[in-house]
Amino acid sequence: MKNKVSRKITALLVSACMALSLTSAAFAAPGGDGPGGTPPGGSDSSSVTYNAATTISSDTTATGTAYTSETAEQNALLVTGGTSTLTDITVTKSGSPSGSSDNYDFYGTNAAVCVTDGTLNIEGDSAVTTNGSYANGIYAHGDGVINVTGATVTTTANNSGGVMVTGGGTLTANNVTVNTAGGSSAAIRSDKGGGTLTVSGGSYTTTGQGSPAIYSTANVTVNDAALTAEHSEGVVVEGSNSATLNNVTLTDTNDTLNGQSTTYKNIFLYQSQSGDAADGTGYFTAKDSTITTNKGDTFFVTNNTAV
């Protein structure tokens, strides 16, 4: 019996490692990724202009503060330096850009909370809410480091992820609750240049089309959490990146095809050739976890090699 099981597992791994001949043209990138911008693996924001209702550039401690922006292409809170700890804060962001721009996805210029340098700790009973398009919730870019514990993040419009890294940013989320309702709005999201995103505990739920629980162009690790995608893939890994689940419950009901996609799938590893993710093997790992696929394939690999 053990030999039979081993042979089956080996066959699955070999099949997953094969590069299929399908092209990426049949798929729209879930989670909001698109063509253009800077090369994978790095991000040059020197030409990007940030505008913020509130900017923190040095060590700051605050409790119970409200940060608000109703202006398009403006952060409610922007951190550019120092080490700050904010407790029991409320962040509210609205305002939709008139069009699309790489700056929103790749640099977070319309995010509610954006950290480009320094360290931001968000603690206590904090809430981050956005209802504009391209309005990601909590966003770490470049040299920015974010540690968020116990917060609730809610986004309602399209292209608005929950917690997000790009350009090498670092974000750690502990016991956070994320809910996204828009299309192309992954709860755990990354884009050009990736970074490191680590989740421990909490729940992450998406209800929009093309909005997986995880969209990884980064190194994403999730421990002891509940992931639910109600109308999309559960986990998407693009290019030479990874998603690792430890003691996680992942439930996917991919019942709404996104863009030109013709397949229903849960765990999707591919290369879009958009330039958002470097070429190379994609990795998905799950240990001590429960994966439920309510429609379509549990694993789907195309236009890339995968393990």
Short mmCIF file of N, CA and C in Angstrom, two decimals, residues 115-257:
data_model
loop_
_atom_site.label_atom_id
_atom_site.label_comp_id
_atom_site.label_asym_id
_atom_site.label_seq_id
_atom_site.Cartn_x
_atom_site.Cartn_y
_atom_site.Cartn_z
N VAL A 115 3.28 52.07 3.52
CA VAL A 115 4.59 52.27 4.15
C VAL A 115 5.66 52.03 3.09
N THR A 116 6.44 53.05 2.78
CA THR A 116 7.49 52.95 1.78
C THR A 116 8.88 52.83 2.40
N ASP A 117 9.00 53.23 3.66
CA ASP A 117 10.27 53.14 4.39
C ASP A 117 9.95 53.20 5.87
N GLY A 118 10.82 52.60 6.70
CA GLY A 118 10.56 52.56 8.13
C GLY A 118 9.66 51.41 8.51
N THR A 119 9.27 51.38 9.79
CA THR A 119 8.46 50.29 10.33
C THR A 119 7.19 50.84 10.96
N LEU A 120 6.06 50.25 10.63
CA LEU A 120 4.78 50.62 11.22
C LEU A 120 4.19 49.41 11.93
N ASN A 121 3.88 49.56 13.21
CA ASN A 121 3.18 48.54 13.99
C ASN A 121 1.75 49.02 14.22
N ILE A 122 0.78 48.22 13.79
CA ILE A 122 -0.64 48.52 14.01
C ILE A 122 -1.16 47.49 15.01
N GLU A 123 -1.68 47.98 16.13
CA GLU A 123 -2.07 47.08 17.21
C GLU A 123 -3.47 47.39 17.71
N GLY A 124 -3.96 46.51 18.60
CA GLY A 124 -5.25 46.73 19.26
C GLY A 124 -6.42 46.52 18.34
N ASP A 125 -7.53 47.17 18.68
CA ASP A 125 -8.78 47.03 17.94
C ASP A 125 -8.82 48.06 16.81
N SER A 126 -7.99 47.86 15.82
CA SER A 126 -7.88 48.81 14.71
C SER A 126 -8.72 48.35 13.53
N ALA A 127 -9.17 49.33 12.72
CA ALA A 127 -9.99 49.03 11.56
C ALA A 127 -9.55 49.86 10.37
N VAL A 128 -9.40 49.18 9.23
CA VAL A 128 -9.04 49.84 7.97
C VAL A 128 -10.12 49.52 6.97
N THR A 129 -10.75 50.57 6.40
CA THR A 129 -11.88 50.38 5.48
C THR A 129 -11.67 51.23 4.24
N THR A 130 -11.83 50.62 3.07
CA THR A 130 -11.77 51.38 1.82
C THR A 130 -13.00 51.08 0.97
N ASN A 131 -13.45 52.11 0.21
CA ASN A 131 -14.56 51.88 -0.72
C ASN A 131 -14.34 52.60 -2.04
N GLY A 132 -13.07 52.75 -2.42
CA GLY A 132 -12.72 53.26 -3.73
C GLY A 132 -11.95 52.22 -4.53
N SER A 133 -11.97 52.32 -5.84
CA SER A 133 -11.22 51.39 -6.67
C SER A 133 -9.72 51.64 -6.51
N TYR A 134 -8.94 50.59 -6.69
CA TYR A 134 -7.49 50.62 -6.50
C TYR A 134 -7.11 51.08 -5.09
N ALA A 135 -8.01 50.90 -4.15
CA ALA A 135 -7.77 51.33 -2.78
C ALA A 135 -7.45 50.10 -1.92
N ASN A 136 -6.19 49.63 -2.00
CA ASN A 136 -5.77 48.51 -1.18
C ASN A 136 -5.78 48.93 0.29
N GLY A 137 -5.91 47.93 1.17
CA GLY A 137 -6.05 48.25 2.59
C GLY A 137 -4.74 48.64 3.26
N ILE A 138 -3.87 47.66 3.52
CA ILE A 138 -2.59 47.89 4.20
C ILE A 138 -1.49 47.42 3.27
N TYR A 139 -0.54 48.32 2.93
CA TYR A 139 0.34 48.14 1.79
C TYR A 139 1.78 48.45 2.17
N ALA A 140 2.68 47.47 1.99
CA ALA A 140 4.12 47.66 2.26
C ALA A 140 4.88 47.61 0.95
N HIS A 141 5.68 48.65 0.70
CA HIS A 141 6.44 48.74 -0.54
C HIS A 141 7.91 49.02 -0.24
N GLY A 142 8.80 48.44 -1.05
CA GLY A 142 10.22 48.76 -0.97
C GLY A 142 10.82 48.43 0.39
N ASP A 143 11.33 49.45 1.08
CA ASP A 143 11.94 49.25 2.40
C ASP A 143 10.92 49.35 3.53
N GLY A 144 9.66 49.40 3.19
CA GLY A 144 8.61 49.48 4.21
C GLY A 144 8.38 48.15 4.91
N VAL A 145 8.18 48.22 6.24
CA VAL A 145 7.90 47.04 7.06
C VAL A 145 6.62 47.32 7.86
N ILE A 146 5.67 46.40 7.79
CA ILE A 146 4.42 46.55 8.53
C ILE A 146 4.19 45.31 9.37
N ASN A 147 3.86 45.53 10.64
CA ASN A 147 3.42 44.47 11.55
C ASN A 147 2.03 44.86 12.04
N VAL A 148 1.04 44.07 11.69
CA VAL A 148 -0.34 44.39 12.08
C VAL A 148 -0.92 43.23 12.86
N THR A 149 -1.51 43.56 14.02
CA THR A 149 -2.05 42.54 14.92
C THR A 149 -3.48 42.90 15.31
N GLY A 150 -4.41 41.95 15.08
CA GLY A 150 -5.77 42.09 15.58
C GLY A 150 -6.67 43.03 14.82
N ALA A 151 -6.24 43.56 13.72
CA ALA A 151 -7.03 44.55 12.99
C ALA A 151 -8.08 43.89 12.10
N THR A 152 -9.04 44.70 11.65
CA THR A 152 -10.02 44.29 10.65
C THR A 152 -9.82 45.15 9.42
N VAL A 153 -9.68 44.49 8.26
CA VAL A 153 -9.47 45.20 7.00
C VAL A 153 -10.62 44.86 6.06
N THR A 154 -11.30 45.89 5.55
CA THR A 154 -12.45 45.69 4.67
C THR A 154 -12.30 46.56 3.44
N THR A 155 -12.37 45.95 2.26
CA THR A 155 -12.38 46.71 1.01
C THR A 155 -13.59 46.29 0.20
N THR A 156 -14.19 47.24 -0.55
CA THR A 156 -15.46 46.95 -1.22
C THR A 156 -15.43 47.13 -2.73
N ALA A 157 -14.42 47.82 -3.27
CA ALA A 157 -14.41 48.11 -4.70
C ALA A 157 -13.38 47.25 -5.43
N ASN A 158 -13.35 47.38 -6.75
CA ASN A 158 -12.46 46.58 -7.58
C ASN A 158 -10.99 46.97 -7.38
N ASN A 159 -10.11 45.99 -7.63
CA ASN A 159 -8.66 46.20 -7.57
C ASN A 159 -8.22 46.71 -6.20
N SER A 160 -8.82 46.18 -5.17
CA SER A 160 -8.55 46.65 -3.81
C SER A 160 -8.29 45.46 -2.90
N GLY A 161 -7.00 45.09 -2.78
CA GLY A 161 -6.62 43.97 -1.94
C GLY A 161 -6.69 44.31 -0.47
N GLY A 162 -6.53 43.29 0.36
CA GLY A 162 -6.59 43.48 1.81
C GLY A 162 -5.25 43.88 2.39
N VAL A 163 -4.33 42.90 2.51
CA VAL A 163 -2.96 43.18 2.94
C VAL A 163 -2.06 42.86 1.76
N MET A 164 -1.03 43.72 1.51
CA MET A 164 -0.34 43.65 0.23
C MET A 164 1.12 44.07 0.34
N VAL A 165 1.99 43.41 -0.47
CA VAL A 165 3.39 43.80 -0.58
C VAL A 165 3.77 43.94 -2.05
N THR A 166 4.67 44.89 -2.33
CA THR A 166 5.27 45.02 -3.65
C THR A 166 6.69 45.54 -3.48
N GLY A 167 7.50 45.40 -4.52
CA GLY A 167 8.81 46.02 -4.56
C GLY A 167 9.73 45.62 -3.43
N GLY A 168 9.52 44.42 -2.84
CA GLY A 168 10.38 43.96 -1.76
C GLY A 168 9.89 44.30 -0.37
N GLY A 169 8.69 44.82 -0.25
CA GLY A 169 8.13 45.17 1.06
C GLY A 169 7.94 43.96 1.96
N THR A 170 7.78 44.22 3.27
CA THR A 170 7.60 43.15 4.26
C THR A 170 6.36 43.44 5.09
N LEU A 171 5.49 42.46 5.19
CA LEU A 171 4.26 42.62 5.97
C LEU A 171 4.00 41.34 6.76
N THR A 172 3.75 41.52 8.07
CA THR A 172 3.38 40.40 8.95
C THR A 172 2.03 40.70 9.56
N ALA A 173 1.08 39.78 9.39
CA ALA A 173 -0.28 39.95 9.90
C ALA A 173 -0.58 38.85 10.91
N ASN A 174 -0.96 39.25 12.13
CA ASN A 174 -1.29 38.31 13.19
C ASN A 174 -2.74 38.49 13.62
N ASN A 175 -3.53 37.42 13.48
CA ASN A 175 -4.93 37.43 13.91
C ASN A 175 -5.70 38.59 13.30
N VAL A 176 -5.52 38.77 12.02
CA VAL A 176 -6.20 39.84 11.27
C VAL A 176 -7.40 39.25 10.54
N THR A 177 -8.46 40.03 10.43
CA THR A 177 -9.64 39.64 9.66
C THR A 177 -9.72 40.51 8.43
N VAL A 178 -9.71 39.88 7.25
CA VAL A 178 -9.77 40.62 5.99
C VAL A 178 -10.98 40.15 5.20
N ASN A 179 -11.74 41.12 4.68
CA ASN A 179 -12.86 40.83 3.79
C ASN A 179 -12.79 41.78 2.60
N THR A 180 -12.76 41.21 1.38
CA THR A 180 -12.79 42.03 0.17
C THR A 180 -14.01 41.64 -0.65
N ALA A 181 -14.63 42.65 -1.29
CA ALA A 181 -15.85 42.39 -2.05
C ALA A 181 -15.72 42.69 -3.54
N GLY A 182 -14.70 43.41 -3.94
CA GLY A 182 -14.56 43.80 -5.33
C GLY A 182 -13.90 42.75 -6.19
N GLY A 183 -13.92 42.97 -7.50
CA GLY A 183 -13.21 42.11 -8.43
C GLY A 183 -11.73 42.39 -8.39
N SER A 184 -10.93 41.39 -8.71
CA SER A 184 -9.46 41.51 -8.70
C SER A 184 -8.97 42.08 -7.39
N SER A 185 -9.46 41.54 -6.30
CA SER A 185 -9.14 42.06 -4.97
C SER A 185 -8.81 40.91 -4.03
N ALA A 186 -7.60 40.37 -4.19
CA ALA A 186 -7.18 39.26 -3.33
C ALA A 186 -7.07 39.73 -1.88
N ALA A 187 -7.42 38.87 -0.95
CA ALA A 187 -7.31 39.23 0.47
C ALA A 187 -5.86 39.35 0.89
N ILE A 188 -5.04 38.42 0.43
CA ILE A 188 -3.59 38.42 0.65
C ILE A 188 -2.97 38.61 -0.72
N ARG A 189 -2.36 39.77 -0.94
CA ARG A 189 -2.06 40.16 -2.32
C ARG A 189 -0.62 40.66 -2.46
N SER A 190 -0.06 40.44 -3.64
CA SER A 190 1.24 41.03 -3.98
C SER A 190 1.22 41.42 -5.44
N ASP A 191 2.22 42.20 -5.83
CA ASP A 191 2.33 42.62 -7.22
C ASP A 191 3.79 42.85 -7.54
N LYS A 192 4.08 43.64 -8.53
CA LYS A 192 5.41 43.82 -9.10
C LYS A 192 6.51 43.89 -8.03
N GLY A 193 7.52 43.06 -8.18
CA GLY A 193 8.65 43.10 -7.26
C GLY A 193 8.46 42.30 -6.00
N GLY A 194 7.23 41.87 -5.72
CA GLY A 194 6.96 40.98 -4.60
C GLY A 194 7.44 41.48 -3.26
N GLY A 195 7.94 40.55 -2.45
CA GLY A 195 8.35 40.83 -1.09
C GLY A 195 8.10 39.62 -0.22
N THR A 196 7.88 39.87 1.07
CA THR A 196 7.61 38.79 2.02
C THR A 196 6.35 39.12 2.79
N LEU A 197 5.39 38.21 2.75
CA LEU A 197 4.12 38.42 3.43
C LEU A 197 3.83 37.18 4.27
N THR A 198 3.74 37.37 5.59
CA THR A 198 3.54 36.25 6.51
C THR A 198 2.28 36.49 7.32
N VAL A 199 1.40 35.49 7.31
CA VAL A 199 0.12 35.57 8.01
C VAL A 199 0.08 34.48 9.07
N SER A 200 -0.36 34.85 10.28
CA SER A 200 -0.56 33.87 11.35
C SER A 200 -1.92 34.13 11.99
N GLY A 201 -2.80 33.13 11.94
CA GLY A 201 -4.13 33.29 12.51
C GLY A 201 -5.00 34.19 11.67
N GLY A 202 -6.26 34.31 12.10
CA GLY A 202 -7.19 35.20 11.42
C GLY A 202 -7.96 34.53 10.31
N SER A 203 -8.78 35.34 9.62
CA SER A 203 -9.58 34.84 8.51
C SER A 203 -9.49 35.81 7.35
N TYR A 204 -9.52 35.24 6.14
CA TYR A 204 -9.33 36.02 4.91
C TYR A 204 -10.36 35.54 3.90
N THR A 205 -11.31 36.43 3.54
CA THR A 205 -12.44 36.05 2.71
C THR A 205 -12.61 37.01 1.57
N THR A 206 -12.81 36.46 0.36
CA THR A 206 -13.10 37.28 -0.81
C THR A 206 -14.44 36.85 -1.41
N THR A 207 -15.18 37.83 -1.94
CA THR A 207 -16.47 37.52 -2.57
C THR A 207 -16.53 38.00 -4.02
N GLY A 208 -15.49 38.63 -4.52
CA GLY A 208 -15.50 39.17 -5.87
C GLY A 208 -14.98 38.20 -6.91
N GLN A 209 -15.24 38.53 -8.18
CA GLN A 209 -14.76 37.74 -9.31
C GLN A 209 -13.27 37.99 -9.50
N GLY A 210 -12.51 36.92 -9.76
CA GLY A 210 -11.07 37.07 -9.95
C GLY A 210 -10.36 37.55 -8.71
N SER A 211 -10.87 37.17 -7.55
CA SER A 211 -10.31 37.61 -6.27
C SER A 211 -9.97 36.40 -5.40
N PRO A 212 -8.80 35.80 -5.62
CA PRO A 212 -8.40 34.65 -4.80
C PRO A 212 -8.11 35.08 -3.37
N ALA A 213 -8.10 34.12 -2.48
CA ALA A 213 -7.69 34.43 -1.11
C ALA A 213 -6.24 34.88 -1.09
N ILE A 214 -5.39 34.22 -1.91
CA ILE A 214 -3.97 34.60 -2.03
C ILE A 214 -3.63 34.80 -3.49
N TYR A 215 -3.01 35.94 -3.81
CA TYR A 215 -2.37 36.11 -5.11
C TYR A 215 -0.90 36.39 -4.85
N SER A 216 -0.03 35.48 -5.25
CA SER A 216 1.38 35.57 -4.89
C SER A 216 2.29 35.83 -6.09
N THR A 217 2.91 37.00 -6.08
CA THR A 217 4.11 37.25 -6.86
C THR A 217 5.23 37.55 -5.86
N ALA A 218 5.21 36.82 -4.75
CA ALA A 218 6.10 37.07 -3.61
C ALA A 218 6.34 35.76 -2.89
N ASN A 219 6.90 35.85 -1.69
CA ASN A 219 6.99 34.71 -0.79
C ASN A 219 5.91 34.87 0.26
N VAL A 220 4.86 34.08 0.13
CA VAL A 220 3.70 34.19 1.02
C VAL A 220 3.60 32.94 1.88
N THR A 221 3.51 33.13 3.19
CA THR A 221 3.34 32.02 4.13
C THR A 221 2.13 32.30 5.01
N VAL A 222 1.24 31.32 5.13
CA VAL A 222 0.05 31.47 5.96
C VAL A 222 0.00 30.33 6.96
N ASN A 223 -0.11 30.68 8.25
CA ASN A 223 -0.16 29.71 9.32
C ASN A 223 -1.48 29.83 10.10
N ASP A 224 -2.12 28.69 10.38
CA ASP A 224 -3.23 28.64 11.34
C ASP A 224 -4.35 29.62 11.01
N ALA A 225 -4.70 29.75 9.74
CA ALA A 225 -5.71 30.71 9.33
C ALA A 225 -6.79 30.04 8.48
N ALA A 226 -7.89 30.77 8.28
CA ALA A 226 -8.99 30.30 7.43
C ALA A 226 -9.03 31.17 6.18
N LEU A 227 -8.96 30.53 5.01
CA LEU A 227 -8.99 31.22 3.72
C LEU A 227 -10.23 30.79 2.94
N THR A 228 -10.98 31.77 2.44
CA THR A 228 -12.19 31.46 1.67
C THR A 228 -12.28 32.37 0.46
N ALA A 229 -12.45 31.76 -0.71
CA ALA A 229 -12.72 32.51 -1.93
C ALA A 229 -14.07 32.04 -2.46
N GLU A 230 -15.05 32.92 -2.45
CA GLU A 230 -16.41 32.49 -2.77
C GLU A 230 -16.70 32.44 -4.27
N HIS A 231 -15.95 33.21 -5.08
CA HIS A 231 -16.23 33.22 -6.52
C HIS A 231 -14.94 33.30 -7.34
N SER A 232 -13.88 32.68 -6.85
CA SER A 232 -12.59 32.80 -7.52
C SER A 232 -11.71 31.61 -7.15
N GLU A 233 -10.52 31.57 -7.76
CA GLU A 233 -9.51 30.62 -7.32
C GLU A 233 -9.21 30.85 -5.84
N GLY A 234 -8.70 29.81 -5.19
CA GLY A 234 -8.32 29.97 -3.79
C GLY A 234 -6.94 30.56 -3.63
N VAL A 235 -5.94 30.01 -4.37
CA VAL A 235 -4.56 30.46 -4.32
C VAL A 235 -4.02 30.55 -5.73
N VAL A 236 -3.37 31.66 -6.06
CA VAL A 236 -2.72 31.83 -7.35
C VAL A 236 -1.25 32.18 -7.12
N VAL A 237 -0.35 31.45 -7.78
CA VAL A 237 1.08 31.75 -7.73
C VAL A 237 1.53 32.04 -9.15
N GLU A 238 2.08 33.23 -9.37
CA GLU A 238 2.55 33.61 -10.69
C GLU A 238 4.07 33.60 -10.74
N GLY A 239 4.61 32.98 -11.79
CA GLY A 239 6.05 32.99 -12.02
C GLY A 239 6.83 32.28 -10.94
N SER A 240 8.05 32.78 -10.69
CA SER A 240 8.98 32.14 -9.76
C SER A 240 8.72 32.65 -8.34
N ASN A 241 7.58 32.25 -7.79
CA ASN A 241 7.17 32.71 -6.45
C ASN A 241 6.52 31.55 -5.71
N SER A 242 6.01 31.82 -4.51
CA SER A 242 5.56 30.70 -3.68
C SER A 242 4.41 31.07 -2.77
N ALA A 243 3.66 30.04 -2.40
CA ALA A 243 2.63 30.13 -1.36
C ALA A 243 2.75 28.89 -0.49
N THR A 244 2.84 29.09 0.83
CA THR A 244 3.00 27.99 1.78
C THR A 244 1.89 28.08 2.82
N LEU A 245 1.17 26.96 3.01
CA LEU A 245 0.09 26.89 3.99
C LEU A 245 0.46 25.89 5.07
N ASN A 246 0.35 26.30 6.33
CA ASN A 246 0.58 25.43 7.48
C ASN A 246 -0.64 25.47 8.39
N ASN A 247 -1.30 24.32 8.54
CA ASN A 247 -2.49 24.23 9.38
C ASN A 247 -3.53 25.27 8.97
N VAL A 248 -3.84 25.27 7.70
CA VAL A 248 -4.76 26.24 7.12
C VAL A 248 -5.97 25.53 6.56
N THR A 249 -7.13 26.17 6.64
CA THR A 249 -8.34 25.70 5.97
C THR A 249 -8.57 26.59 4.76
N LEU A 250 -8.53 25.99 3.58
CA LEU A 250 -8.73 26.72 2.33
C LEU A 250 -9.98 26.19 1.64
N THR A 251 -10.94 27.08 1.39
CA THR A 251 -12.17 26.69 0.72
C THR A 251 -12.39 27.59 -0.49
N ASP A 252 -12.63 26.94 -1.64
CA ASP A 252 -12.78 27.69 -2.88
C ASP A 252 -14.05 27.26 -3.59
N THR A 253 -14.80 28.27 -4.06
CA THR A 253 -15.95 28.00 -4.92
C THR A 253 -15.78 28.86 -6.16
N ASN A 254 -14.97 28.40 -7.09
CA ASN A 254 -14.65 29.18 -8.28
C ASN A 254 -15.75 28.98 -9.32
N ASP A 255 -16.87 29.70 -9.11
CA ASP A 255 -18.04 29.49 -9.97
C ASP A 255 -18.26 30.63 -10.96
N THR A 256 -17.32 31.58 -11.02
CA THR A 256 -17.47 32.71 -11.94
C THR A 256 -16.17 32.88 -12.71
N LEU A 257 -16.17 32.56 -14.00
CA LEU A 257 -14.96 32.65 -14.80
C LEU A 257 -14.52 34.10 -14.95
#
